[in-house]
Amino acid sequence: MVVLDVSRVLPGNTPQIFATVAGTLTALSDGMHYGWSAPIIPLLQSPSSPVQISESDVVWIENIYLLGGLIGIPLTIYILDKFGRKNAMLIAAVEYLIAWLLIAFASSVEVIFVARLITGIASDNNFVATPVYIAEISHKKIRGRLGSLIYIMMLIGILLIYSIGPFISIAASSAVGAGIIVVQLLTFSFMPDSPYYLLVKNKKEEARRALQILRSSKDVDDELDEIAKVVEEENKVRGRPKELFTVKSNRKAITIMTVLCFAQHYSSISVMLMNIHMILEDAAAIIPASTAAIVFAALMLLACTLSAFLIDKVGRKILLLSSSFLTGLSLLVLASYFAIKENNIDVTDYNWVPVAAVMVYAVTFKYGLGLIPIVMTAELFPTNIKALGCTLSDAMYVTAGASSVYLFHFLHRNFGMNVPFFLFGCSCLLVGVFVVFVIPETKGKTLDEIQKLLKGEPLSTGKSKEIKTNTVP
């Protein structure tokens, strides 16, 4: 495949940024799919809908997306190592495009089911391959900021479908999603692949060329040699599934990612996105549910964008720690409101409380708990087992999402709305404690140095070794 030398016109770190933006357009499309059911299901239920659906169909439309994610796990492992990070992202883009076309021309609910299933498979593929690709092409000084673009793009997609979905036809909104994917295919196809992956496949000259383009410099020998040394050491022990649990550093990495994946959903993000109308029904007189959903998504986007600029300055750990405690407090306030209400106390004068708590939650969750885990996913696992580690983390993420939604409905139905939110709030506080004592700070560290941290080995110098490149901090 032809690779364009964008470094001739884009100086410094700009080629890395361009490759990341082009590559994460699939995340924008996925955000549209993720938020698709909220504005589109009412259209499907209207008399003028091109596809007639039942109440049971609504459940399947929402849940088959997660089912597709589970089905896609073994496929993702194979594609990521067999075809590489870049090609895995392009395969996901084609899957998204097929899904959008199926939705646009759907004449039966079964076609929509198939499209949603394909979307789930593509999402699993994309959200494993993209963080790995970004981590492996990025200079350590901007790796966190570039990794954050995945969630920023996803949030833009959610906000976009919330904003256009209720007001245009299903075919038109599908055309917007498909158009985004076409742009991605026309730009990202010409970007270089990961130098790490190319070295794993013994393509040293291609890796050198890729690194020269990404760094806008011909002098990349020092960095290439360091990457080659890391890959060689990791390839001495080929990655096998059992090594995730028998190797100390891998075991610590999978423990951290398991906790963070469950922390994301047990801080109630899936519950919020799927049930925000019900949660805020007391505040209907203050703000309509459709408007609240748009404000909620916009606040998450703002928080995520600001965090992207801070992540490589203040570090992952302080953002994650403060987010955990502040998110926990906002959920406990929300739970307390429902507890008072369910004890037959008049809360009419305080119906602004759930709105305030949910909007504070949008900000505090997204700048840390909702962002840092996907950045760290690609940082914590060594190259020889990265595909397995990231895919297992993704499986944990999907499992946590499904179980948190089920638990919410079970507790709400049997014990009231306050109980699940007390549980989610306490969960966030416990995650904060975990962050303090277990999670290492990866800011400004090379991927090799991060492995040394996980192994408990001292770094060679007091701060990360600088590599000679022409990059701009």
CSV table of C-alpha atoms in Angstrom, one decimal:
chain,number,residue,atom,x,y,z
A,1,MET,CA,0.0,0.0,0.0
A,2,VAL,CA,1.2,3.5,-0.9
A,3,VAL,CA,2.3,5.6,2.1
A,4,LEU,CA,2.4,9.4,1.6
A,5,ASP,CA,5.4,11.3,3.1
A,6,VAL,CA,3.3,14.0,4.9
A,7,SER,CA,6.4,15.1,6.8
A,8,ARG,CA,7.5,17.1,3.7
A,9,VAL,CA,4.7,19.5,4.3
A,10,LEU,CA,3.8,18.8,8.0
A,11,PRO,CA,6.7,19.7,10.4
A,12,GLY,CA,7.4,18.4,13.9
A,13,ASN,CA,4.8,16.3,15.6
A,14,THR,CA,2.1,17.2,13.0
A,15,PRO,CA,2.3,13.9,11.0
A,16,GLN,CA,1.6,12.0,14.3
A,17,ILE,CA,-1.4,14.3,14.9
A,18,PHE,CA,-2.7,14.0,11.3
A,19,ALA,CA,-2.4,10.2,11.4
A,20,THR,CA,-4.2,10.1,14.8
A,21,VAL,CA,-7.1,12.4,13.6
A,22,ALA,CA,-7.5,10.5,10.4
A,23,GLY,CA,-7.4,7.1,12.2
A,24,THR,CA,-9.9,8.1,14.9
A,25,LEU,CA,-12.6,9.2,12.5
A,26,THR,CA,-13.9,5.6,13.0
A,27,ALA,CA,-14.4,6.5,16.7
A,28,LEU,CA,-16.5,9.4,15.6
A,29,SER,CA,-18.6,7.0,13.6
A,30,ASP,CA,-18.8,4.6,16.5
A,31,GLY,CA,-20.0,7.4,18.8
A,32,MET,CA,-22.9,8.0,16.4
A,33,HIS,CA,-23.7,4.2,16.5
A,34,TYR,CA,-23.3,4.1,20.3
A,35,GLY,CA,-25.8,7.0,20.8
A,36,TRP,CA,-27.9,6.0,17.8
A,37,SER,CA,-30.7,4.2,19.6
A,38,ALA,CA,-31.7,7.2,21.8
A,39,PRO,CA,-32.9,9.5,19.0
A,40,ILE,CA,-33.6,6.9,16.3
A,41,ILE,CA,-35.9,4.5,18.1
A,42,PRO,CA,-38.7,7.1,18.5
A,43,LEU,CA,-38.5,7.6,14.7
A,44,LEU,CA,-38.7,3.8,14.2
A,45,GLN,CA,-41.8,3.7,16.5
A,46,SER,CA,-43.6,6.5,14.6
A,47,PRO,CA,-46.3,5.6,12.0
A,48,SER,CA,-44.2,7.0,9.2
A,49,SER,CA,-41.2,4.8,9.9
A,50,PRO,CA,-39.9,2.9,6.9
A,51,VAL,CA,-39.3,-0.1,9.4
A,52,GLN,CA,-42.0,-1.1,11.9
A,53,ILE,CA,-40.6,-2.3,15.2
A,54,SER,CA,-42.1,-3.8,18.4
A,55,GLU,CA,-41.2,-3.2,22.0
A,56,SER,CA,-39.2,-6.4,22.1
A,57,ASP,CA,-37.3,-5.2,19.0
A,58,VAL,CA,-36.2,-2.1,20.9
A,59,VAL,CA,-34.4,-4.3,23.5
A,60,TRP,CA,-32.6,-6.2,20.7
A,61,ILE,CA,-31.6,-3.1,18.9
A,62,GLU,CA,-29.9,-1.8,22.1
A,63,ASN,CA,-28.3,-5.1,23.3
A,64,ILE,CA,-27.2,-6.7,20.0
A,65,TYR,CA,-24.5,-4.0,19.8
A,66,LEU,CA,-22.9,-5.5,23.0
A,67,LEU,CA,-23.4,-9.0,21.6
A,68,GLY,CA,-21.4,-8.0,18.5
A,69,GLY,CA,-18.6,-6.8,20.7
A,70,LEU,CA,-18.4,-10.2,22.4
A,71,ILE,CA,-18.5,-12.0,19.1
A,72,GLY,CA,-15.7,-9.8,17.7
A,73,ILE,CA,-13.2,-10.6,20.5
A,74,PRO,CA,-11.5,-13.6,18.8
A,75,LEU,CA,-11.6,-11.9,15.4
A,76,THR,CA,-9.9,-8.9,16.9
A,77,ILE,CA,-7.0,-10.9,18.3
A,78,TYR,CA,-6.4,-12.5,14.9
A,79,ILE,CA,-6.7,-9.4,12.8
A,80,LEU,CA,-4.5,-7.2,15.1
A,81,ASP,CA,-1.5,-9.6,15.0
A,82,LYS,CA,-2.1,-11.0,11.5
A,83,PHE,CA,-2.8,-7.8,9.5
A,84,GLY,CA,-1.3,-5.1,11.8
A,85,ARG,CA,-2.7,-2.1,13.7
A,86,LYS,CA,-3.4,0.1,10.7
A,87,ASN,CA,-5.1,-2.6,8.6
A,88,ALA,CA,-7.2,-3.6,11.6
A,89,MET,CA,-8.4,0.0,11.8
A,90,LEU,CA,-9.2,0.1,8.1
A,91,ILE,CA,-11.1,-3.2,8.4
A,92,ALA,CA,-13.2,-1.7,11.2
A,93,ALA,CA,-13.9,1.3,8.9
A,94,VAL,CA,-15.2,-0.9,6.2
A,95,GLU,CA,-17.4,-2.7,8.7
A,96,TYR,CA,-18.8,0.6,9.9
A,97,LEU,CA,-19.5,1.6,6.3
A,98,ILE,CA,-21.4,-1.6,5.6
A,99,ALA,CA,-23.5,-1.0,8.8
A,100,TRP,CA,-24.4,2.5,7.8
A,101,LEU,CA,-25.5,1.4,4.3
A,102,LEU,CA,-27.6,-1.4,5.7
A,103,ILE,CA,-29.3,1.0,8.1
A,104,ALA,CA,-29.9,3.6,5.3
A,105,PHE,CA,-31.6,1.1,3.0
A,106,ALA,CA,-33.2,-1.1,5.7
A,107,SER,CA,-36.7,-2.4,4.9
A,108,SER,CA,-37.0,-4.7,7.8
A,109,VAL,CA,-36.0,-4.8,11.5
A,110,GLU,CA,-33.8,-7.9,10.8
A,111,VAL,CA,-31.6,-5.8,8.6
A,112,ILE,CA,-31.1,-3.3,11.4
A,113,PHE,CA,-30.3,-6.2,13.7
A,114,VAL,CA,-27.5,-7.3,11.3
A,115,ALA,CA,-26.2,-3.7,11.0
A,116,ARG,CA,-26.1,-3.3,14.8
A,117,LEU,CA,-24.3,-6.7,15.1
A,118,ILE,CA,-21.7,-5.6,12.5
A,119,THR,CA,-21.3,-2.3,14.4
A,120,GLY,CA,-20.5,-4.2,17.6
A,121,ILE,CA,-17.9,-6.3,15.9
A,122,ALA,CA,-16.4,-3.2,14.3
A,123,SER,CA,-16.4,-1.4,17.6
A,124,ASP,CA,-14.5,-4.2,19.3
A,125,ASN,CA,-11.9,-4.2,16.5
A,126,ASN,CA,-11.6,-0.4,16.4
A,127,PHE,CA,-11.3,0.2,20.2
A,128,VAL,CA,-8.5,-2.4,20.5
A,129,ALA,CA,-6.5,-1.5,17.4
A,130,THR,CA,-6.7,2.3,17.6
A,131,PRO,CA,-5.2,2.9,21.1
A,132,VAL,CA,-2.4,0.4,20.2
A,133,TYR,CA,-1.7,2.2,17.0
A,134,ILE,CA,-1.6,5.6,18.6
A,135,ALA,CA,0.6,4.5,21.5
A,136,GLU,CA,3.1,3.0,19.1
A,137,ILE,CA,3.4,5.9,16.7
A,138,SER,CA,3.4,8.7,19.3
A,139,HIS,CA,6.3,10.5,20.9
A,140,LYS,CA,6.2,9.9,24.7
A,141,LYS,CA,5.6,13.6,25.3
A,142,ILE,CA,2.3,13.7,23.4
A,143,ARG,CA,1.2,10.1,23.7
A,144,GLY,CA,-1.4,10.9,26.3
A,145,ARG,CA,-2.9,13.8,24.3
A,146,LEU,CA,-3.1,11.8,21.1
A,147,GLY,CA,-4.6,8.8,22.9
A,148,SER,CA,-7.3,11.1,24.3
A,149,LEU,CA,-8.5,11.8,20.7
A,150,ILE,CA,-10.3,8.4,20.6
A,151,TYR,CA,-12.8,9.4,23.2
A,152,ILE,CA,-13.0,13.0,22.0
A,153,MET,CA,-14.0,11.7,18.6
A,154,MET,CA,-16.5,9.3,20.1
A,155,LEU,CA,-18.1,12.0,22.1
A,156,ILE,CA,-18.4,14.2,19.1
A,157,GLY,CA,-20.2,11.3,17.4
A,158,ILE,CA,-22.6,11.0,20.3
A,159,LEU,CA,-23.3,14.7,20.3
A,160,LEU,CA,-23.7,14.7,16.5
A,161,ILE,CA,-26.3,11.9,16.4
A,162,TYR,CA,-28.2,13.5,19.4
A,163,SER,CA,-28.2,16.8,17.5
A,164,ILE,CA,-29.3,15.6,14.0
A,165,GLY,CA,-31.0,12.2,14.7
A,166,PRO,CA,-34.4,13.5,15.8
A,167,PHE,CA,-34.6,16.1,13.0
A,168,ILE,CA,-33.7,14.4,9.8
A,169,SER,CA,-34.5,11.0,8.2
A,170,ILE,CA,-32.8,7.8,9.2
A,171,ALA,CA,-31.3,7.6,5.7
A,172,ALA,CA,-29.9,11.1,6.0
A,173,SER,CA,-28.2,10.5,9.4
A,174,SER,CA,-26.8,7.3,8.0
A,175,ALA,CA,-25.4,9.2,5.0
A,176,VAL,CA,-23.6,11.5,7.5
A,177,GLY,CA,-22.1,8.5,9.3
A,178,ALA,CA,-21.1,6.9,6.0
A,179,GLY,CA,-19.5,10.1,4.7
A,180,ILE,CA,-17.3,10.3,7.8
A,181,ILE,CA,-16.0,6.8,7.1
A,182,VAL,CA,-15.3,7.5,3.5
A,183,VAL,CA,-13.2,10.5,4.5
A,184,GLN,CA,-11.3,8.2,6.9
A,185,LEU,CA,-10.7,5.6,4.2
A,186,LEU,CA,-9.4,8.3,1.8
A,187,THR,CA,-7.0,9.8,4.3
A,188,PHE,CA,-5.8,7.1,6.8
A,189,SER,CA,-5.1,4.5,4.1
A,190,PHE,CA,-2.0,6.5,3.1
A,191,MET,CA,-0.6,6.9,6.7
A,192,PRO,CA,2.3,4.8,7.9
A,193,ASP,CA,1.8,1.6,10.0
A,194,SER,CA,3.2,1.3,13.5
A,195,PRO,CA,7.0,1.0,13.6
A,196,TYR,CA,6.7,-1.5,16.5
A,197,TYR,CA,4.5,-3.8,14.4
A,198,LEU,CA,6.8,-3.5,11.4
A,199,LEU,CA,9.8,-4.5,13.5
A,200,VAL,CA,7.8,-7.4,14.9
A,201,LYS,CA,7.4,-8.5,11.3
A,202,ASN,CA,11.1,-8.0,10.6
A,203,LYS,CA,10.5,-5.1,8.2
A,204,LYS,CA,13.2,-2.8,9.6
A,205,GLU,CA,13.5,-0.5,6.5
A,206,GLU,CA,9.7,0.0,6.4
A,207,ALA,CA,9.8,0.8,10.2
A,208,ARG,CA,12.6,3.3,9.6
A,209,ARG,CA,10.7,5.0,6.8
A,210,ALA,CA,7.5,5.1,9.0
A,211,LEU,CA,9.4,6.6,11.9
A,212,GLN,CA,11.0,9.2,9.6
A,213,ILE,CA,7.6,10.3,8.4
A,214,LEU,CA,6.0,10.3,11.9
A,215,ARG,CA,8.9,12.3,13.4
A,216,SER,CA,9.5,14.6,10.4
A,217,SER,CA,13.2,13.7,10.7
A,218,LYS,CA,15.7,11.6,8.8
A,219,ASP,CA,17.7,11.1,12.1
A,220,VAL,CA,15.7,8.4,13.8
A,221,ASP,CA,18.4,5.8,14.3
A,222,ASP,CA,18.6,6.1,18.1
A,223,GLU,CA,14.8,5.7,18.5
A,224,LEU,CA,14.6,2.9,16.0
A,225,ASP,CA,17.4,1.0,17.7
A,226,GLU,CA,15.6,1.4,21.1
A,227,ILE,CA,12.3,0.2,19.7
A,228,ALA,CA,14.1,-2.7,17.9
A,229,LYS,CA,15.8,-3.7,21.2
A,230,VAL,CA,12.5,-3.6,23.1
A,231,VAL,CA,10.8,-5.7,20.4
A,232,GLU,CA,13.7,-8.2,20.3
A,233,GLU,CA,13.7,-8.7,24.0
A,234,GLU,CA,9.9,-9.1,24.1
A,235,ASN,CA,9.9,-11.5,21.1
A,236,LYS,CA,12.4,-13.8,22.9
A,237,VAL,CA,9.3,-15.0,24.8
A,238,ARG,CA,6.5,-15.2,22.3
A,239,GLY,CA,3.2,-14.0,23.7
A,240,ARG,CA,0.9,-16.8,24.9
A,241,PRO,CA,-2.4,-16.4,26.7
A,242,LYS,CA,-1.0,-17.9,30.0
A,243,GLU,CA,1.7,-15.2,30.1
A,244,LEU,CA,-0.9,-12.6,31.0
A,245,PHE,CA,-1.2,-14.4,34.3
A,246,THR,CA,2.3,-16.0,34.8
A,247,VAL,CA,4.5,-13.0,34.1
A,248,LYS,CA,4.4,-10.5,37.0
A,249,SER,CA,4.3,-7.3,34.9
A,250,ASN,CA,1.6,-8.7,32.7
A,251,ARG,CA,-0.4,-9.8,35.7
A,252,LYS,CA,-0.2,-6.4,37.2
A,253,ALA,CA,-1.2,-4.8,33.9
A,254,ILE,CA,-4.3,-7.1,33.5
A,255,THR,CA,-5.3,-6.4,37.1
A,256,ILE,CA,-5.1,-2.7,36.6
A,257,MET,CA,-7.1,-2.8,33.3
A,258,THR,CA,-9.7,-5.1,34.8
A,259,VAL,CA,-10.3,-2.7,37.7
A,260,LEU,CA,-10.4,0.3,35.4
A,261,CYS,CA,-12.7,-1.3,32.9
A,262,PHE,CA,-15.2,-2.3,35.6
A,263,ALA,CA,-14.7,1.1,37.2
A,264,GLN,CA,-15.9,2.9,34.1
A,265,HIS,CA,-19.2,1.0,34.0
A,266,TYR,CA,-19.7,0.7,37.7
A,267,SER,CA,-19.4,4.4,37.9
A,268,SER,CA,-22.7,4.1,35.9
A,269,ILE,CA,-21.8,5.5,32.5
A,270,SER,CA,-23.8,3.0,30.5
A,271,VAL,CA,-26.7,3.4,32.9
A,272,MET,CA,-26.6,7.1,32.5
A,273,LEU,CA,-26.5,7.1,28.7
A,274,MET,CA,-29.3,4.5,28.4
A,275,ASN,CA,-31.6,5.8,31.1
A,276,ILE,CA,-30.9,9.6,31.4
A,277,HIS,CA,-34.5,10.3,30.5
A,278,MET,CA,-35.8,8.3,33.4
A,279,ILE,CA,-33.2,9.6,35.8
A,280,LEU,CA,-34.1,13.2,35.0
A,281,GLU,CA,-37.9,12.8,34.8
A,282,ASP,CA,-38.3,14.8,38.0
A,283,ALA,CA,-36.6,17.8,36.3
A,284,ALA,CA,-38.8,17.8,33.1
A,285,ALA,CA,-40.2,21.2,34.1
A,286,ILE,CA,-36.6,22.6,34.2
A,287,ILE,CA,-35.1,21.0,31.1
A,288,PRO,CA,-36.6,18.7,28.5
A,289,ALA,CA,-35.0,15.2,28.4
A,290,SER,CA,-33.8,15.7,24.8
A,291,THR,CA,-32.1,18.9,25.6
A,292,ALA,CA,-30.6,17.4,28.8
A,293,ALA,CA,-29.1,14.6,26.7
A,294,ILE,CA,-27.4,17.1,24.4
A,295,VAL,CA,-26.1,19.2,27.3
A,296,PHE,CA,-24.9,16.0,29.0
A,297,ALA,CA,-23.0,14.9,25.8
A,298,ALA,CA,-21.6,18.4,25.3
A,299,LEU,CA,-20.3,18.6,28.8
A,300,MET,CA,-18.6,15.3,28.5
A,301,LEU,CA,-16.9,16.4,25.2
A,302,LEU,CA,-15.7,19.6,26.9
A,303,ALA,CA,-14.3,17.8,29.9
A,304,CYS,CA,-12.6,15.2,27.6
A,305,THR,CA,-11.1,17.9,25.4
A,306,LEU,CA,-9.7,19.8,28.4
A,307,SER,CA,-8.3,16.6,29.9
A,308,ALA,CA,-6.6,15.8,26.6
A,309,PHE,CA,-4.5,19.0,27.0
A,310,LEU,CA,-3.7,18.3,30.6
A,311,ILE,CA,-3.0,14.5,30.5
A,312,ASP,CA,0.7,14.9,29.5
A,313,LYS,CA,1.2,17.9,31.8
A,314,VAL,CA,-0.3,16.8,35.1
A,315,GLY,CA,-0.2,13.1,34.5
A,316,ARG,CA,-2.7,10.2,34.3
A,317,LYS,CA,-2.8,9.4,38.0
A,318,ILE,CA,-3.9,12.8,39.4
A,319,LEU,CA,-6.7,13.0,36.8
A,320,LEU,CA,-7.8,9.5,37.6
A,321,LEU,CA,-7.7,10.0,41.3
A,322,SER,CA,-9.6,13.3,41.4
A,323,SER,CA,-12.1,12.0,38.9
A,324,SER,CA,-12.8,8.9,41.0
A,325,PHE,CA,-13.5,10.8,44.2
A,326,LEU,CA,-15.5,13.7,42.6
A,327,THR,CA,-17.6,11.3,40.4
A,328,GLY,CA,-18.3,9.2,43.5
A,329,LEU,CA,-19.5,12.3,45.4
A,330,SER,CA,-21.8,13.4,42.5
A,331,LEU,CA,-23.4,9.9,42.4
A,332,LEU,CA,-23.8,9.8,46.2
A,333,VAL,CA,-25.7,13.2,46.0
A,334,LEU,CA,-27.9,11.7,43.3
A,335,ALA,CA,-28.5,8.6,45.4
A,336,SER,CA,-29.3,10.7,48.4
A,337,TYR,CA,-31.9,12.7,46.5
A,338,PHE,CA,-33.7,9.4,45.4
A,339,ALA,CA,-33.4,8.0,48.9
A,340,ILE,CA,-35.2,11.1,50.3
A,341,LYS,CA,-37.8,11.0,47.6
A,342,GLU,CA,-38.5,7.3,48.1
A,343,ASN,CA,-39.2,7.9,51.8
A,344,ASN,CA,-42.3,10.0,50.7
A,345,ILE,CA,-40.7,13.3,51.4
A,346,ASP,CA,-41.7,16.2,49.1
A,347,VAL,CA,-38.7,17.1,46.9
A,348,THR,CA,-40.5,19.4,44.4
A,349,ASP,CA,-38.5,22.4,45.5
A,350,TYR,CA,-35.3,20.4,44.9
A,351,ASN,CA,-35.9,18.9,41.5
A,352,TRP,CA,-32.9,20.7,40.2
A,353,VAL,CA,-30.6,18.4,42.3
A,354,PRO,CA,-30.6,15.4,39.9
A,355,VAL,CA,-29.9,17.8,37.0
A,356,ALA,CA,-27.0,19.4,38.8
A,357,ALA,CA,-25.6,16.0,40.0
A,358,VAL,CA,-25.8,14.4,36.5
A,359,MET,CA,-24.2,17.4,34.8
A,360,VAL,CA,-21.4,17.5,37.4
A,361,TYR,CA,-21.0,13.7,36.8
A,362,ALA,CA,-20.6,14.3,33.1
A,363,VAL,CA,-17.6,16.5,33.7
A,364,THR,CA,-15.9,14.7,36.6
A,365,PHE,CA,-16.4,11.2,35.0
A,366,LYS,CA,-15.2,12.1,31.5
A,367,TYR,CA,-12.0,14.0,32.4
A,368,GLY,CA,-10.6,11.0,34.2
A,369,LEU,CA,-12.5,7.7,34.6
A,370,GLY,CA,-14.0,8.1,31.2
A,371,LEU,CA,-10.7,8.8,29.4
A,372,ILE,CA,-7.5,7.5,31.2
A,373,PRO,CA,-8.3,3.8,31.0
A,374,ILE,CA,-8.3,3.7,27.1
A,375,VAL,CA,-5.0,5.7,27.1
A,376,MET,CA,-3.4,3.2,29.6
A,377,THR,CA,-4.7,0.1,27.8
A,378,ALA,CA,-2.1,0.5,25.1
A,379,GLU,CA,0.6,1.6,27.4
A,380,LEU,CA,0.6,-1.3,30.0
A,381,PHE,CA,1.1,-4.4,27.8
A,382,PRO,CA,4.4,-5.3,26.1
A,383,THR,CA,4.4,-5.7,22.3
A,384,ASN,CA,4.6,-9.5,22.2
A,385,ILE,CA,1.3,-9.8,24.1
A,386,LYS,CA,-0.4,-6.5,23.4
A,387,ALA,CA,-3.1,-7.9,21.1
A,388,LEU,CA,-4.1,-10.4,23.8
A,389,GLY,CA,-3.9,-8.0,26.6
A,390,CYS,CA,-5.9,-5.2,24.9
A,391,THR,CA,-8.5,-7.6,23.6
A,392,LEU,CA,-9.0,-9.2,27.1
A,393,SER,CA,-9.3,-5.7,28.5
A,394,ASP,CA,-12.0,-5.0,25.9
A,395,ALA,CA,-13.8,-8.2,26.9
A,396,MET,CA,-13.8,-7.0,30.5
A,397,TYR,CA,-15.2,-3.6,29.3
A,398,VAL,CA,-18.1,-5.3,27.5
A,399,THR,CA,-18.8,-7.6,30.4
A,400,ALA,CA,-18.7,-4.8,32.9
A,401,GLY,CA,-21.1,-2.7,30.7
A,402,ALA,CA,-23.7,-5.5,30.4
A,403,SER,CA,-23.5,-6.5,34.0
A,404,SER,CA,-23.8,-2.9,35.3
A,405,VAL,CA,-26.9,-2.3,33.2
A,406,TYR,CA,-28.5,-5.6,34.4
A,407,LEU,CA,-27.6,-4.8,38.1
A,408,PHE,CA,-29.0,-1.3,37.8
A,409,HIS,CA,-32.4,-2.6,36.6
A,410,PHE,CA,-32.5,-5.4,39.2
A,411,LEU,CA,-31.7,-3.1,42.2
A,412,HIS,CA,-34.0,-0.4,40.9
A,413,ARG,CA,-36.9,-2.8,40.5
A,414,ASN,CA,-36.4,-4.5,43.9
A,415,PHE,CA,-35.0,-1.8,46.1
A,416,GLY,CA,-35.5,1.6,44.5
A,417,MET,CA,-33.5,4.0,42.4
A,418,ASN,CA,-31.2,5.1,45.3
A,419,VAL,CA,-29.6,1.7,45.9
A,420,PRO,CA,-27.8,1.3,42.6
A,421,PHE,CA,-26.4,4.8,42.7
A,422,PHE,CA,-25.2,4.4,46.3
A,423,LEU,CA,-23.4,1.3,45.0
A,424,PHE,CA,-21.9,3.1,42.0
A,425,GLY,CA,-20.8,6.0,44.1
A,426,CYS,CA,-19.0,3.8,46.6
A,427,SER,CA,-17.4,1.9,43.8
A,428,CYS,CA,-15.9,5.1,42.5
A,429,LEU,CA,-14.4,5.9,46.0
A,430,LEU,CA,-12.9,2.5,46.2
A,431,VAL,CA,-11.3,2.9,42.7
A,432,GLY,CA,-9.7,6.1,44.0
A,433,VAL,CA,-8.0,4.1,46.8
A,434,PHE,CA,-6.9,1.6,44.2
A,435,VAL,CA,-5.4,4.4,42.1
A,436,VAL,CA,-3.3,5.7,45.0
A,437,PHE,CA,-1.7,2.3,45.9
A,438,VAL,CA,-1.5,0.3,42.7
A,439,ILE,CA,-1.5,2.3,39.5
A,440,PRO,CA,1.9,3.7,38.3
A,441,GLU,CA,2.3,7.1,36.7
A,442,THR,CA,3.1,6.6,33.0
A,443,LYS,CA,3.4,10.3,32.0
A,444,GLY,CA,6.6,11.0,30.0
A,445,LYS,CA,7.7,7.3,30.1
A,446,THR,CA,8.6,5.2,27.1
A,447,LEU,CA,6.8,2.0,26.6
A,448,ASP,CA,9.9,0.1,27.7
A,449,GLU,CA,10.2,2.2,30.9
A,450,ILE,CA,6.5,1.5,31.7
A,451,GLN,CA,7.3,-2.2,31.6
A,452,LYS,CA,10.1,-1.7,34.1
A,453,LEU,CA,7.8,0.2,36.4
A,454,LEU,CA,5.3,-2.8,36.3
A,455,LYS,CA,8.2,-5.2,37.0
A,456,GLY,CA,9.3,-3.1,39.9
A,457,GLU,CA,12.7,-2.4,38.3
A,458,PRO,CA,14.4,1.0,38.8
A,459,LEU,CA,14.7,3.2,35.7
A,460,SER,CA,18.1,3.9,34.4
A,461,THR,CA,18.0,7.6,35.2
A,462,GLY,CA,16.0,9.9,37.5
A,463,LYS,CA,13.8,10.8,34.5
A,464,SER,CA,13.0,9.3,31.2
A,465,LYS,CA,15.8,9.1,28.7
A,466,GLU,CA,15.4,11.5,25.9
A,467,ILE,CA,15.6,10.3,22.3
A,468,LYS,CA,17.1,12.5,19.7
A,469,THR,CA,14.4,13.6,17.4
A,470,ASN,CA,13.1,16.8,15.9
A,471,THR,CA,9.8,16.6,17.7
A,472,VAL,CA,8.2,19.6,19.4
A,473,PRO,CA,6.9,19.1,23.0
